[in-house]
Coordinates of C-alpha atoms and ligand atoms in Angstrom, one line a residue:
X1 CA 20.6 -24.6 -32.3
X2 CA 18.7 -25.1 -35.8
X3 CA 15.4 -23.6 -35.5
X4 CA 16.1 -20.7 -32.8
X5 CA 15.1 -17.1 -34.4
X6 CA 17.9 -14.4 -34.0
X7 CA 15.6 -11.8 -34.4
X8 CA 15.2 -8.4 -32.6
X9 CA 11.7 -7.9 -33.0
X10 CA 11.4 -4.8 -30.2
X11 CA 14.1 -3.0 -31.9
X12 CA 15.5 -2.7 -28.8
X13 CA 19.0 -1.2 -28.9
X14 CA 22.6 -0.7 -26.9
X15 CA 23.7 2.3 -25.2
X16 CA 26.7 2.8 -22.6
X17 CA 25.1 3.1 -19.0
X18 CA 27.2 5.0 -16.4
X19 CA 28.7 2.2 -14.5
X20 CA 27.4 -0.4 -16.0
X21 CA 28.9 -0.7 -19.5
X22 CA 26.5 -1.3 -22.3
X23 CA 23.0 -2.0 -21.3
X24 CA 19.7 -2.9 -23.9
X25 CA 17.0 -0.1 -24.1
X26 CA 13.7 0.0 -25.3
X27 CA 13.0 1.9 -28.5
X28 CA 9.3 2.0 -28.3
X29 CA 6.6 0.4 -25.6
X30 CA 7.1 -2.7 -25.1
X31 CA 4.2 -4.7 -23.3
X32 CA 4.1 -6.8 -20.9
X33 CA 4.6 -10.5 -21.4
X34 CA 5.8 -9.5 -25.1
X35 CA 8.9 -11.9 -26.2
X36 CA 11.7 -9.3 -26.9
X37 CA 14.4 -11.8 -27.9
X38 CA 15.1 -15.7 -28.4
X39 CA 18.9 -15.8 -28.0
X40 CA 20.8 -18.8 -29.1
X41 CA 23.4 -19.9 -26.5
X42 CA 27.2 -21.2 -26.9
X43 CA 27.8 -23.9 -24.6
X44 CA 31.1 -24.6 -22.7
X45 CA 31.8 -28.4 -20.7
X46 CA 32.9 -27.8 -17.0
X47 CA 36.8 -28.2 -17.8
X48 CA 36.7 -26.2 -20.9
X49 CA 35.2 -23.5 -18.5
X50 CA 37.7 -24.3 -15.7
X51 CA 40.4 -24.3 -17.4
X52 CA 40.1 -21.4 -20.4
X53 CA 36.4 -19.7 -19.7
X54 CA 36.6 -18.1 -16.7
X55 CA 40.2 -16.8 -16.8
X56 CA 39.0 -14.7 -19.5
X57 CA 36.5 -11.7 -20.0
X58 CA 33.5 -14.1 -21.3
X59 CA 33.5 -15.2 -17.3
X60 CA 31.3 -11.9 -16.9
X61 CA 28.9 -13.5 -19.9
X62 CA 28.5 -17.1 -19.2
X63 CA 25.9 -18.8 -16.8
X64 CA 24.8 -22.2 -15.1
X65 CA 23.4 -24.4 -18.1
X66 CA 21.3 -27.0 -16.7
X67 CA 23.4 -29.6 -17.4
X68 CA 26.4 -28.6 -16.1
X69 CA 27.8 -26.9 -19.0
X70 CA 28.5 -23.1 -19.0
X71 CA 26.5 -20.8 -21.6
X72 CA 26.8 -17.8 -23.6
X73 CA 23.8 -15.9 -24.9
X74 CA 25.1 -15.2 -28.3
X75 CA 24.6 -11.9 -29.6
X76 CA 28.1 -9.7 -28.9
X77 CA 29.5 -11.2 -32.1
X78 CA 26.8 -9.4 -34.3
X79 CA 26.3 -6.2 -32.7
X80 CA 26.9 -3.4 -35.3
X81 CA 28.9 -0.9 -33.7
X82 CA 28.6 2.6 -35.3
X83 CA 31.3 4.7 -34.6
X84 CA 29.1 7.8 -35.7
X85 CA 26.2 7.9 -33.1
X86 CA 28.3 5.8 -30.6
X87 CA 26.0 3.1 -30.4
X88 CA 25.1 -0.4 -30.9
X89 CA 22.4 -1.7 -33.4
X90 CA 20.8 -4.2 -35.6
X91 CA 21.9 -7.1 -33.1
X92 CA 21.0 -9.6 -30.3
X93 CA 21.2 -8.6 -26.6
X94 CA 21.1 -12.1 -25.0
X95 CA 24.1 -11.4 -22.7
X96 CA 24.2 -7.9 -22.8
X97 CA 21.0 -7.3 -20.2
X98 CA 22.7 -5.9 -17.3
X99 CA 21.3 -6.9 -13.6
X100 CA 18.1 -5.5 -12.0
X101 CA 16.9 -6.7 -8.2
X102 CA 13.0 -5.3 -9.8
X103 CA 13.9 -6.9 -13.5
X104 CA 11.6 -5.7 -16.0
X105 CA 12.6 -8.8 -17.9
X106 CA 12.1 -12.5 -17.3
X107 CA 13.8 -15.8 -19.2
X108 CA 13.3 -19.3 -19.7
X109 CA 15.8 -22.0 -21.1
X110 CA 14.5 -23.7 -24.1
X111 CA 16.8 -26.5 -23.9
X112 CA 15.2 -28.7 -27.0
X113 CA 16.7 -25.8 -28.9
X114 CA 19.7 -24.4 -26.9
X115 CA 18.1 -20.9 -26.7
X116 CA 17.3 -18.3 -23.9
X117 CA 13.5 -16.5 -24.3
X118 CA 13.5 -13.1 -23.1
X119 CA 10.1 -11.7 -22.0
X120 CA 8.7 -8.4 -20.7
X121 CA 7.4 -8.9 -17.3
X122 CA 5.6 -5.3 -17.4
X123 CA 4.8 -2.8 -20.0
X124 CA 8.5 -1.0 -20.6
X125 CA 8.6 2.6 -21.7
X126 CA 10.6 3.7 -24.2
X127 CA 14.4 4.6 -23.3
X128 CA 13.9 2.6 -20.4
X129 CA 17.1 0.0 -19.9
X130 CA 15.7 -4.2 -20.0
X131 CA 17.3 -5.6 -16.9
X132 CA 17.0 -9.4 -15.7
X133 CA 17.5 -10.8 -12.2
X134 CA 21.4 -12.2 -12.0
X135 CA 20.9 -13.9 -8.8
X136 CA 21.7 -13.2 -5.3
X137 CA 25.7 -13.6 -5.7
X138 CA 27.0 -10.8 -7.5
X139 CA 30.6 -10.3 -8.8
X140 CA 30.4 -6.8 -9.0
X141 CA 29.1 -3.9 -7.2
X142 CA 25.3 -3.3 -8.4
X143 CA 24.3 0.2 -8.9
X144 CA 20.6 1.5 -9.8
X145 CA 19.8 -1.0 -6.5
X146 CA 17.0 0.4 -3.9
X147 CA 18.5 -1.4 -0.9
X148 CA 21.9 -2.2 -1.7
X149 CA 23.2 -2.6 1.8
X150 CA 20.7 -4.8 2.4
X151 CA 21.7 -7.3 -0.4
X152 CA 22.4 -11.1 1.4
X153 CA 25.1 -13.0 -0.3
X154 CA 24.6 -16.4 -0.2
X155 CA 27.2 -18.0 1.8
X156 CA 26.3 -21.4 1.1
X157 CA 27.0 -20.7 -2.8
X158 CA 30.0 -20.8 -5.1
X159 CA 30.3 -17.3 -6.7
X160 CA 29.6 -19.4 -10.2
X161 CA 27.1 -17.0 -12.7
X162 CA 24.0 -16.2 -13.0
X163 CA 22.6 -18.5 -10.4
X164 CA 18.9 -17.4 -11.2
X165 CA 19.2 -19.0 -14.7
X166 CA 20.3 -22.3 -13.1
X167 CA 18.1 -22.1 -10.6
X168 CA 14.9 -21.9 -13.0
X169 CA 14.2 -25.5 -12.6
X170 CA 15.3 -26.4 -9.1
X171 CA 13.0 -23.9 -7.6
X172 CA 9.5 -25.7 -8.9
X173 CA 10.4 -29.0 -8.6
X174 CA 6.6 -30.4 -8.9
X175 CA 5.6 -27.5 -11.6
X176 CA 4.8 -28.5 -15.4
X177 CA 7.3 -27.5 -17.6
X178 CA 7.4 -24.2 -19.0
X179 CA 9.5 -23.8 -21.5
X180 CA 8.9 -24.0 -25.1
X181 CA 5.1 -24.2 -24.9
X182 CA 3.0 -21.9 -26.2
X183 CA 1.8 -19.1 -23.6
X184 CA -1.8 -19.7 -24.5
X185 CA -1.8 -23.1 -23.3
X186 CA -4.1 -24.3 -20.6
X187 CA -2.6 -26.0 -17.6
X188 CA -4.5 -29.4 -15.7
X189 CA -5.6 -28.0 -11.8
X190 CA -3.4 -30.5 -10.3
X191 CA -0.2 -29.7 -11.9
X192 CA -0.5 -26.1 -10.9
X193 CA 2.1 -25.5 -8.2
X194 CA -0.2 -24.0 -5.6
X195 CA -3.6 -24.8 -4.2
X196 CA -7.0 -23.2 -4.2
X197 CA -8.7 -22.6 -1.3
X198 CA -12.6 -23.7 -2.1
X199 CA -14.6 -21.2 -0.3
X200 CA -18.2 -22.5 0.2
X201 CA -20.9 -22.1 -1.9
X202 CA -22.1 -19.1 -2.6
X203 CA -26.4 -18.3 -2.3
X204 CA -26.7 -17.3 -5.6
X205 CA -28.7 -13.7 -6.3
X206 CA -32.3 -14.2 -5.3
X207 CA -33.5 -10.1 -5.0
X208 CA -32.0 -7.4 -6.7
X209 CA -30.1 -6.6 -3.3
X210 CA -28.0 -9.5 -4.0
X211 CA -26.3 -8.4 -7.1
X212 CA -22.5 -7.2 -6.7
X213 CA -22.1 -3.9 -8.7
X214 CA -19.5 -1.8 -10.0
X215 CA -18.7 1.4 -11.7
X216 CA -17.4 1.2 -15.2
X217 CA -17.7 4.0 -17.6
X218 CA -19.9 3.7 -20.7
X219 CA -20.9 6.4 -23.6
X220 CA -24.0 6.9 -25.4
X221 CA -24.3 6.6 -29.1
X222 CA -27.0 8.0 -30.6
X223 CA -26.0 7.2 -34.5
X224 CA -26.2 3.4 -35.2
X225 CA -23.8 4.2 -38.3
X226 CA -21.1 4.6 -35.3
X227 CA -21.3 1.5 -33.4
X228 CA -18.6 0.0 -35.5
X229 CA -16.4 2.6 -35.2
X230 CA -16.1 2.8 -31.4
X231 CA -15.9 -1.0 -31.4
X232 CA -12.8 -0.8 -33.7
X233 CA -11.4 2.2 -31.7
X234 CA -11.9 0.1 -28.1
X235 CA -10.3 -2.5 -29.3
X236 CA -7.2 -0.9 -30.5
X237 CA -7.4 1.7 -27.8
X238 CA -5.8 -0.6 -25.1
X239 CA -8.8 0.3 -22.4
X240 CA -10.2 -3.5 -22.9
X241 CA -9.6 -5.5 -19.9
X242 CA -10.9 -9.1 -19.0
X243 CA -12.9 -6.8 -15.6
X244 CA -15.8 -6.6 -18.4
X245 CA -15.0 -10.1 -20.3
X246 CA -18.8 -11.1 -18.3
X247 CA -20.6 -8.4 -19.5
X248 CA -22.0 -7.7 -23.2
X249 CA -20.3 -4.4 -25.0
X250 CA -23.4 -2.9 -26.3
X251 CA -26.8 -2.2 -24.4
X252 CA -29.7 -1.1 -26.9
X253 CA -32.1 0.8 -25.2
X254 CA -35.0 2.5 -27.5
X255 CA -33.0 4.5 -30.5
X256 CA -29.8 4.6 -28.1
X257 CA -27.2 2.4 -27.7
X258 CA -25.1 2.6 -25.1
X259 CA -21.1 1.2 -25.1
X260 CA -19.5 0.0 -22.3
X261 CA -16.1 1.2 -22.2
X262 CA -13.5 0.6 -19.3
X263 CA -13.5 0.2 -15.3
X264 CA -10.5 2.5 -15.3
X265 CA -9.7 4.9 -12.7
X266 CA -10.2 8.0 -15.2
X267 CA -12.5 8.9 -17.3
X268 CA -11.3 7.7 -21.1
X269 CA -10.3 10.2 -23.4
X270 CA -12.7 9.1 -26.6
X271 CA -11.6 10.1 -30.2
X272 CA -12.6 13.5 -31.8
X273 CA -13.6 12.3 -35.1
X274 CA -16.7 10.2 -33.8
X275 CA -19.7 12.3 -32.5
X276 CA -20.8 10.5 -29.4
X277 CA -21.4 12.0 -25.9
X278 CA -19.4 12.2 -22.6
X279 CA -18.7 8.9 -21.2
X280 CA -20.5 8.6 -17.6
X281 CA -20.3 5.5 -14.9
X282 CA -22.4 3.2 -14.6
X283 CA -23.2 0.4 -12.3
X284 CA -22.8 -3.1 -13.8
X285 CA -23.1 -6.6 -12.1
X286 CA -19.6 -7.5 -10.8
X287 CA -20.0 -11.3 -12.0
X288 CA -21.4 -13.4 -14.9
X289 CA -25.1 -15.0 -14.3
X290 CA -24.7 -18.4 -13.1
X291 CA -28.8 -19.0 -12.9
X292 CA -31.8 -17.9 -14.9
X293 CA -32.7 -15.8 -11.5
X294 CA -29.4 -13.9 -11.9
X295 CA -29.2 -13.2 -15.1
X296 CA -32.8 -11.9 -14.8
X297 CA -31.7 -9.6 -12.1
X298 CA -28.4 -8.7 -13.5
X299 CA -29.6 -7.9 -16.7
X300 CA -31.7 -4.8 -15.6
X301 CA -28.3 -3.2 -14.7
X302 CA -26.4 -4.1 -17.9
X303 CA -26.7 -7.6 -20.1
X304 CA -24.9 -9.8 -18.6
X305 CA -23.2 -13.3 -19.7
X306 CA -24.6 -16.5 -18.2
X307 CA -22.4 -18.7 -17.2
X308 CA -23.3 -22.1 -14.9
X309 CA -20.5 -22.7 -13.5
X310 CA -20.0 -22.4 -9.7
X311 CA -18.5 -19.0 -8.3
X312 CA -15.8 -20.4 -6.2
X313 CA -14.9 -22.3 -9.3
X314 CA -11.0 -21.6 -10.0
X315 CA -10.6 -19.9 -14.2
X316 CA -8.4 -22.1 -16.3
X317 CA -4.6 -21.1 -15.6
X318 CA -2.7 -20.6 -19.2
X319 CA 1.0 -21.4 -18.6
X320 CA 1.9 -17.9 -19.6
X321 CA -0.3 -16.7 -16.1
X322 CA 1.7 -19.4 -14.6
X323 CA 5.2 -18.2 -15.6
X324 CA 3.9 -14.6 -14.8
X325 CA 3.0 -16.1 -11.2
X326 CA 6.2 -17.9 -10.6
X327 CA 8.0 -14.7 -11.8
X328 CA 6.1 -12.7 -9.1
X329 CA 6.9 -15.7 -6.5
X330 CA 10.9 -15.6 -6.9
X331 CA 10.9 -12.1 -6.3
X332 CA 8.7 -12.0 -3.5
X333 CA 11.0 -14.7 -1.7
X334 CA 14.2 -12.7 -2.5
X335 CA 12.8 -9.9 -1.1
X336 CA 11.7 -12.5 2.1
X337 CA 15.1 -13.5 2.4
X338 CA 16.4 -9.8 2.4
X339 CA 13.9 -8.9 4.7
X340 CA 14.5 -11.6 7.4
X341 CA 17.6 -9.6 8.1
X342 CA 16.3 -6.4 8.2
X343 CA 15.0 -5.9 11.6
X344 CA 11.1 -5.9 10.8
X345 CA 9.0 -8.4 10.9
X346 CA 10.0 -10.5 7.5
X347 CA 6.3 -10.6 5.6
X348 CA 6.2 -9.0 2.2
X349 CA 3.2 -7.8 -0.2
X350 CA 3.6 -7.7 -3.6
X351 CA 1.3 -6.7 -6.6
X352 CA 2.8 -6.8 -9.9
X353 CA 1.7 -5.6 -12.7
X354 CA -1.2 -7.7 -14.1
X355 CA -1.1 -10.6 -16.4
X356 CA -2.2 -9.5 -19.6
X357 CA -5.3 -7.4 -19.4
X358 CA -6.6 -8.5 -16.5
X359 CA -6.7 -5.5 -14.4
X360 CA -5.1 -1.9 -14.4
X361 CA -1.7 -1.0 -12.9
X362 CA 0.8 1.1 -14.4
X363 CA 3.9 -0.5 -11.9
X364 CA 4.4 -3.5 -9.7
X365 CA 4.4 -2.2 -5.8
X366 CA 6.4 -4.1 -3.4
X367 CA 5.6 -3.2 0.3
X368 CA 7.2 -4.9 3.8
X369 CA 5.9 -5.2 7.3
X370 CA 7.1 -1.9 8.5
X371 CA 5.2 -2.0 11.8
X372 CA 8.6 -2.3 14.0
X373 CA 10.3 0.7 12.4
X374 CA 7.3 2.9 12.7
X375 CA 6.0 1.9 15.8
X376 CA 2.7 1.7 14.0
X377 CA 0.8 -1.7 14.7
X378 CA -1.3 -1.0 11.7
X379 CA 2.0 -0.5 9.4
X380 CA 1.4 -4.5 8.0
X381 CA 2.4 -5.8 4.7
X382 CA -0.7 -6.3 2.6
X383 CA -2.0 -2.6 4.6
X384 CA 1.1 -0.9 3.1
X385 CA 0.6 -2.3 -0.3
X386 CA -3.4 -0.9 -0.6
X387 CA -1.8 2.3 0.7
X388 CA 0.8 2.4 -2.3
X389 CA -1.7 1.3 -4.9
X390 CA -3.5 4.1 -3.4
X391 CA -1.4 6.9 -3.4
X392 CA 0.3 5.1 -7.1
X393 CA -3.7 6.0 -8.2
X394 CA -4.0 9.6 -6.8
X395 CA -0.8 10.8 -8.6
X396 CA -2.1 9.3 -12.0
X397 CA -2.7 11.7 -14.7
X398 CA -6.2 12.7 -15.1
X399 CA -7.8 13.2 -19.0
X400 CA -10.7 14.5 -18.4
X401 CA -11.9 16.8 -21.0
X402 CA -15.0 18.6 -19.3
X403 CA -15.8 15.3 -17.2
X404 CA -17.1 15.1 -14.0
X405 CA -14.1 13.3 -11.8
X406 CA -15.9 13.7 -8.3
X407 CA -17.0 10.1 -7.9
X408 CA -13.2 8.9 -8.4
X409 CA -12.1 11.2 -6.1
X410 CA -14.4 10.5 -3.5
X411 CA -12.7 6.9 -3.8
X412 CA -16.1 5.3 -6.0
X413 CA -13.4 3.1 -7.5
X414 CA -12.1 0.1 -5.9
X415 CA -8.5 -0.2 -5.6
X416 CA -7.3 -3.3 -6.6
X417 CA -9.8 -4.5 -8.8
X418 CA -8.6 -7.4 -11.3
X419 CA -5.1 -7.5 -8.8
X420 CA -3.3 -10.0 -7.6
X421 CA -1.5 -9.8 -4.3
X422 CA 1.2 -12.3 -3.8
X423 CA 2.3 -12.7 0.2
X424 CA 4.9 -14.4 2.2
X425 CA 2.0 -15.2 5.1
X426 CA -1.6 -15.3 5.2
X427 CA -2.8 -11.7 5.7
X428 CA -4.5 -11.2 8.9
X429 CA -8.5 -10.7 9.6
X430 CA -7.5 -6.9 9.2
X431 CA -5.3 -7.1 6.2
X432 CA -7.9 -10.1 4.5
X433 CA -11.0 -7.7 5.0
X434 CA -9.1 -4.3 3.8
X435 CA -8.0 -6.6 0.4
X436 CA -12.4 -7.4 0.4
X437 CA -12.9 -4.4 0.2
X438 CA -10.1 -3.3 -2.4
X439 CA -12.3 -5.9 -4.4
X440 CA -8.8 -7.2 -4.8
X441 CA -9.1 -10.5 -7.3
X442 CA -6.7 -13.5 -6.1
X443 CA -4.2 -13.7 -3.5
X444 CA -1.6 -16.1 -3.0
X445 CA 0.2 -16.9 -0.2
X446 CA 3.6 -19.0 0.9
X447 CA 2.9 -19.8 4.7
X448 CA -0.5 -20.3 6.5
X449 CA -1.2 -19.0 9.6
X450 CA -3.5 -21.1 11.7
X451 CA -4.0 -18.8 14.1
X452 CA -4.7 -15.2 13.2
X453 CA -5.3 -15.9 9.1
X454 CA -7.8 -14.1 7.8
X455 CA -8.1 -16.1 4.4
X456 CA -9.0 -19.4 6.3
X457 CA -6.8 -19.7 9.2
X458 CA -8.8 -18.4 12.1
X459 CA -11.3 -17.2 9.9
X460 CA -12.2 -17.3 6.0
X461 CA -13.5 -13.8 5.6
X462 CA -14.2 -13.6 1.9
X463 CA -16.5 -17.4 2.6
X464 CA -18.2 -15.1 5.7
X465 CA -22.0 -14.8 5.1
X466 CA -23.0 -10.5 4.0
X467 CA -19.6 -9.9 2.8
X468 CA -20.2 -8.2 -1.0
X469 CA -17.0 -9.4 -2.7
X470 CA -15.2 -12.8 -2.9
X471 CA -11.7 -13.1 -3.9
X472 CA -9.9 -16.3 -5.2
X473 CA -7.0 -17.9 -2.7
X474 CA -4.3 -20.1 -3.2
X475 CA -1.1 -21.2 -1.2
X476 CA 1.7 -21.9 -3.0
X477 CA 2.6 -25.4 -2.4
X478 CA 5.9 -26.6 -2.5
X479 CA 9.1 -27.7 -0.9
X480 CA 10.1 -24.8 1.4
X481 CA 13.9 -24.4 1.8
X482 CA 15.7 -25.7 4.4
X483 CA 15.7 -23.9 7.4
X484 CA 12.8 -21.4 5.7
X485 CA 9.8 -22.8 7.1
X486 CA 8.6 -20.4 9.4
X487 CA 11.8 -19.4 11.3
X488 CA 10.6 -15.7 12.2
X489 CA 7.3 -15.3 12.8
X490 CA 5.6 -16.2 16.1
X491 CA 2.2 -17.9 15.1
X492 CA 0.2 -15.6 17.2
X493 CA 1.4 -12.7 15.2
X494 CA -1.1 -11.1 12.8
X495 CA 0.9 -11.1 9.6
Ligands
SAM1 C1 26.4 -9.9 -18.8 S1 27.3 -8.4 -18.7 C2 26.1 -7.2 -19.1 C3 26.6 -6.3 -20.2 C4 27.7 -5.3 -19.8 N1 27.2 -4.2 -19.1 C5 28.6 -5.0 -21.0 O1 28.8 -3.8 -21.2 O2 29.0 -5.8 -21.6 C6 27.6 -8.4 -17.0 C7 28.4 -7.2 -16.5 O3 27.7 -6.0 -16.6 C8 28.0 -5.2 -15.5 N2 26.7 -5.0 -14.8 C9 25.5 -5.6 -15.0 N3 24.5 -5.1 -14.2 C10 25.1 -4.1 -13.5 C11 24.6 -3.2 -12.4 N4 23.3 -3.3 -12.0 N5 25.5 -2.4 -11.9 C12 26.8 -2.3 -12.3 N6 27.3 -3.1 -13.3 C13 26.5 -4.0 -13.8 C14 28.9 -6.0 -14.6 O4 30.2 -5.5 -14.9 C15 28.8 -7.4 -15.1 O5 30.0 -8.1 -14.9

């Protein structure tokens, strides 16, 4: 264990949660992908387990080691109970995280050091309870569940722990290891556990027609002496998001300089103490220059970066995007599994929250194929997640302060721009051209669909000639369970 920090650097703390017992709250935001705790674990052999462990109450705290062994995430023995406010403080929660079918919280073994890593999948609000994912064999009845009905036990599984923690190896057998690395790290193409699609090349931007634009708001500053100010204010203000990261900050036009501030939905609120003007939209290229021609043309809507690297080109994957991705990709097949007895169709939609700062989501929105219930032949999966990210952006709060908000509301701005929609099956030529024009940034898919696919099963829409957005696919690749390769879904069905 030498080496494994104790700390509670969230401040998190324990209150009693009506049928749950104690469960770990936030005491302040907590961002996404933040570490909130690096619990050291207790580890038990089999026997000791089998014959003293589990007849006692610690069976409701231990878990599948990867080894074999039984483990408890210390932290009950140094909890600080006061008696005066009834609550706990100044402690670790490693085993104190009660269960959550949409966890808010994700964990990886780090068995060099015999510790578990706790880390925010989302941004958490404060007062908001930290739940992980137990597994799919519970002990005790879940409450706080959206479907609990609906919950399949696994009748092919001993009712043993935490299943989810010992299954955090088996279920990417041919993935890099994730645990203790550093988040930042990049990962080789070919050990990433899915694959890219390569859509062709694309013509590059010969005439000003060519250029992809988008709105993103920008204010006018008319005193140089401020420039550094509203840099230092963007930066802490949390509007930054990697939508711009091609695009330069600052356009100097005559005595005016003009900031670019945010794609967001909503005009941004912009400090008092700074005199600059009402921020406005403006149209700026969607992409980085990737010839002289195109950084010629995109640079008479905003300076843009040049970049010569090919379009269809896949980023660099960091392994804290890939332990975000594998995250999203265990929940979407629970929620597969639990839909495949549910009477629909079983194809679900997901969009988390995005890695980072990549795009702009306040929640993660899980949608299902609900065409059967509805009687709706429109009602598919990826359709019903645009519709919740839709009606998720029209309920948003609006800051406006004397701005004029017509241009959102007439829909100017895209909805899923810098999101990621993971997918049990290939969205349809409907579903593929409704994510184009979301300008929806990577999809990911389990199971192809040679026949009616829209991302290059029948048809590779984003690779069609005239479309005016491209978005990045990639099937995830590996070992399907048994008995999970396509059992459901007729292949003439448009998923
Ligand atoms: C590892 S402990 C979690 C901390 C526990 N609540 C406590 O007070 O010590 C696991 C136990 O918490 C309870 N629990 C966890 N998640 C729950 C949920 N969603 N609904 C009801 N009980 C839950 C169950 O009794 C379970 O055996």
């Amino acid at each position: 264990m030498a080496g494994c920090p104790t700390t509670n650097p969230q401040q998190c703390h324990v209150k009693q949660v009506k049928g749950k017992g104690r469960g770990v709250f936030a005491s302040r935001v907590i961002p996404a992908q933040t570490i909130i705790e690096t619990s050291p674990v207790l580890l038990f052999t089999r026997d000791e387990y089998e014959a003293h462990g589990k007849h006692t109450l610690l069976d409701h705290y231990t878990f599948n080691w990867r080894d074999g062994r039984m483990a408890l995430a210390l932290g009950l023995g140094v909890l600080l109970f006061s008696p005066t406010n009834q609550s706990y403080a100044g402690g670790d929660q490693g085993s104190l995280f009660n269960h959550s079918e949409c966890p808010n919280v994700s964990y990886s073994i780090d068995a060099t050091r015999d510790c578990i890593i706790y880390t925010s999948t989302r941004t958490i609000n404060p007062d908001e309870e930290l739940c992980i994912f137990y597994g799919h064999s519970l002990w005790f009845d879940p409450i706080g569940m959206p479907n609990n009905t609906s919950l399949l036990a696994r009748s092919d599984q001993e009712l043993d722990g935490w299943d989810s923690l010992a299954s955090i190896q088996g279920n990417h057998p041919d993935m890099p290891s994730l645990l203790g690395s550093v988040d930042g790290d990049a990962i080789d193409e070919g050990d990433l556990p899915f694959t890219w699609k390569k859509l062709s090349l694309d013509k590059e931007e010969e005439t000003i027609n060519d250029v992809e634009l988008m709105q993103a708001w920008a204010v006018d500053i008319l005193d140089q002496k401020h420039i550094a100010t509203m840099l230092k204010w963007l930066k802490r203000s949390g509007l930054e998001t990697d939508a711009l990261s091609h695009l330069k900050r600052i356009r100097r036009q005559g005595p005016t300089s003009t900031l670019l501030l945010c794609t967001s939905l909503h005009p941004p609120v912009l400090p008092d103490d700074v005199v600059v003007g009402a921020p406005y939209q403006v149209p700026v290229p969607c992409n980085p220059a990737l010839t002289h021609t195109s950084l010629h043309l995109k640079n008479t809507y905003w300076p843009t970066v040049f970049t010569p690297r090919r379009k269809w080109e896949p980023e660099k994957w960091t392994r804290g995007k890939l332990r975000w991705a594998c995250d999203a990709i265990a929940f979407l097949k629970r929620e597969y599994h639990k839909a495949r007895s549910s009477g629909e169709l079983p194809i679900v939609a997901f969009v988390p929250t995005p890695y980072a700062k990549e795009g702009d989501l306040p929640q993660s929105i899980l949608a299902h194929d609900t065409r059967t219930s509805t009687r709706h032949p429109l009602r598919h999966a990826a359709l019903n997640a645009i519709r919740k990210v839709a009606d998720l952006r029209a309920v948003q709060p609006t800051p406006t302060r004397g701005v004029d908000v017509s241009q959102n509301q007439s829909g100017a701005q895209y909805l899923l721009t810098g999101l990621t929609l993971f997918t049990t099956h290939e969205p349809c030529i409907m579903c593929t051209m409704a994510l184009l024009h979301s300008r929806v940034k990577e999809v990911f898919y389990l199971y192809s669909m040679p026949k009616t696919g829209g991302c290059g099963g029948a048809v590779c829409v984003p690779a069609l000639e005239g479309v005016n957005h491209r978005f990045t696919i990639a099937i995830w690749r590996e070992e399907h369970e048994a008995g999970d390769t396509l059992p459901t879904l007729d292949p003439e069905i448009d998923a």
